[in-house]
Amino acid sequence: MIAGAHPASLARRHAAIEADLDAELKRPQPDFIRAKRLKQLKLRLKDKLAAHLRDTLPHTRR
């Protein structure tokens, strides 16, 4: 599902989840369990995107 996803689609999903999270936290009585799940999903997507970029960029020696 996410593993073979294109980086642009991962970035769009990450942004959409961030918007959902912001909206949830701005509610008068936020659902903190939902907010925690959104944060975890957002972090997983960020890690997948970082791994994809790390794997596709040329390696440089220092």
Backbone as a ProteinNet text record, in pm:
[ID]
protein_1_A
[PRIMARY]
MIAGAHPASLARRHAAIEADLDAELKRPQPDFIRAKRLKQLKLRLKDKLAAHLRDTLPHTRR
[TERTIARY]
82.6	0	87.4	148.2	228.6	370.2	420	558.8	593.6	505.4	535.3	479.4	431.1	366.6	468.7	424.1	505.6	528.9	646	674.4	575.3	527.4	431.6	300.8	258.4	134.4	154.3	273.2	301.8	298.3	355.2	356.9	214.9	132	-7.4	-83.7	-64.5	-132	-84.7	45.7	101.9	37.4	23.7	-37.3	-185.3	-255	-396.7	-415	-329.9	-336.9	-303.7	-206.8	-171.3	-289.7	-361.6	-479.9	-588.9	-609.2	-707.4	-668.9	-541.5	-492.6	-513.4	-479.2	-499.6	-647.1	-733.6	-877.4	-926.6	-876.5	-917.8	-875.4	-754.5	-703.6	-769	-828.1	-895.6	-1041.7	-1092.3	-1230.5	-1243.5	-1365.3	-1384.8	-1347.1	-1381.1	-1342.7	-1275.6	-1145.5	-1076.5	-1076.3	-1077.3	-1063.6	-913.5	-854.3	-709.7	-662	-747.6	-709.7	-697.7	-795.6	-788.2	-666	-639.2	-524	-394.2	-385.9	-265.6	-248.1	-358.1	-351.1	-309.8	-362.8	-324.2	-175.9	-127	15.1	102.2	60.9	137.5	138.2	22.5	14.1	98.7	92.9	172.4	321.8	365.3	505.5	546.7	458.6	489.9	506	417.7	428.1	556.4	591.1	715.1	835.8	835	944.7	952.5	836.4	833.9	888.9	851	898.6	1049.3	1097	1240.4	1318.1	1266.2	1333.6	1338.1	1227.8	1224	1326.4	1331.4	1427	1570.3	1594.4	1728.1	1771.4	1676.7	1708.3	1726.6	1664	1670.9	1779.7	1825.4	1929.5	2065.6	2154.1	2287.8	2363	2438.3	2515.8	2644	2679.3	2803.7	2895.6	3023.1	3121.8	3173.6	3203.6	3258.8	3402.8
-118	0	124.9	159.9	280.7	255.9	134.8	106.7	141.5	117.4	146.2	278.4	359.4	484.6	587	672.8	779.2	885	947.7	1045.9	1162.6	1205.5	1317.2	1276.7	1152.7	1108.7	1094.2	1052.7	1045.5	1185.2	1281.4	1418.9	1475.2	1444.3	1491.2	1428.5	1299.3	1232.1	1290.1	1317.6	1375.7	1512.3	1593.9	1726.1	1715	1620.1	1602	1558	1469.9	1424.1	1539.1	1620.3	1736.2	1832.8	1853.1	1940.1	1880.1	1748.2	1681.2	1695.7	1680.6	1691.7	1833.4	1933.3	2072.1	2099.3	2050.7	2071.2	2002.3	1882.9	1809	1883	1935	2002.3	2137.9	2195.6	2324.9	2311.5	2189.8	2168.5	2206.4	2244.9	2279.8	2165.5	2042.5	1926.5	1824.4	1839.9	1749.3	1604.9	1513.8	1371.2	1341.9	1334.5	1319.6	1181.7	1083.2	951	956.6	1021.5	1039.6	1123.9	1227.9	1313.3	1232.4	1146	1063.3	970.4	910.3	820.7	896.5	1016.6	1098.5	1134.6	1167.1	1198.6	1078.5	959.6	839	809.5	823.9	800.9	902.3	1025.9	1132	1100.8	1054.2	1019.7	900.9	799	683.8	727.4	816.2	865.5	945.6	1025.9	1103.8	1010.4	904.3	807.3	736.1	700.1	634.4	727.4	854.2	951.6	971.8	983.6	1000.6	878.4	760.1	637.8	631.8	670.3	669.8	768.3	887.4	987.4	942.6	881.5	833.4	724.2	638.9	529.8	577.3	688.5	733.3	836.3	905.9	1005.8	936.9	993.1	933.5	947.7	845.8	846.9	926.2	1006.2	1082.5	1038.9	1041.3	1006	1132.8	1124.9	1240.4	1218.6
0	0	0	111.9	120.2	67.8	81.4	47.9	-95.5	-190.6	-329.3	-377	-285.6	-322.8	-371.6	-457.4	-511.2	-403.1	-400.7	-295.7	-292.8	-408.8	-410.9	-343.9	-364.7	-300.4	-149.7	-107.4	36.4	97.4	26.4	76.3	83.8	-15.5	-12.8	103.6	125.7	238.2	370.2	381.6	503.2	529.4	425.4	440	477.9	419.4	450.6	595.9	642.8	781.5	876.1	837.9	919.8	931	821.3	823.2	912.7	902.8	989.2	1136.7	1164.6	1301.9	1354.6	1273.4	1315.7	1344	1256.4	1274.7	1401.8	1427	1546.7	1672.4	1674.2	1793.3	1816.5	1713.6	1727.1	1770.1	1772.2	1816.9	1963.6	2007.2	2149	2244.4	2206.1	2287	2195.1	2172.3	2080.6	2130.8	2036.5	2066.5	2065.2	2182.4	2191	2146.9	2152.7	2101.6	1949.7	1884.7	1739.1	1702.2	1779.8	1753.2	1763.4	1862.1	1878.1	1758.7	1712.5	1596.7	1471.2	1454.1	1338.9	1345.1	1463	1478.9	1444.2	1487.7	1458.4	1308.7	1245	1101.4	1025.4	1067.5	1004.8	1016	1131.3	1151.7	1064.6	1053.7	967.5	822.3	777.2	639.7	620.1	718.2	711.2	702.6	781.9	778.8	643.7	586.5	455.3	348.4	354.1	256.8	270.8	392.9	416.9	368.6	392.9	348.2	195.6	133	-13.5	-69.7	-13.7	-61.4	-36.1	79.3	111.9	13.6	-28	-119	-262.8	-300.1	-438.6	-463.7	-360.8	-379.5	-391.3	-473.9	-485	-353.3	-320.9	-197.2	-219.5	-122.8	-131.7	-20.2	-48.8	52.7	116.4	242.6	314.7	344.5
[MASK]
++++++++++++++++++++++++++++++++++++++++++++++++++++++++++++++

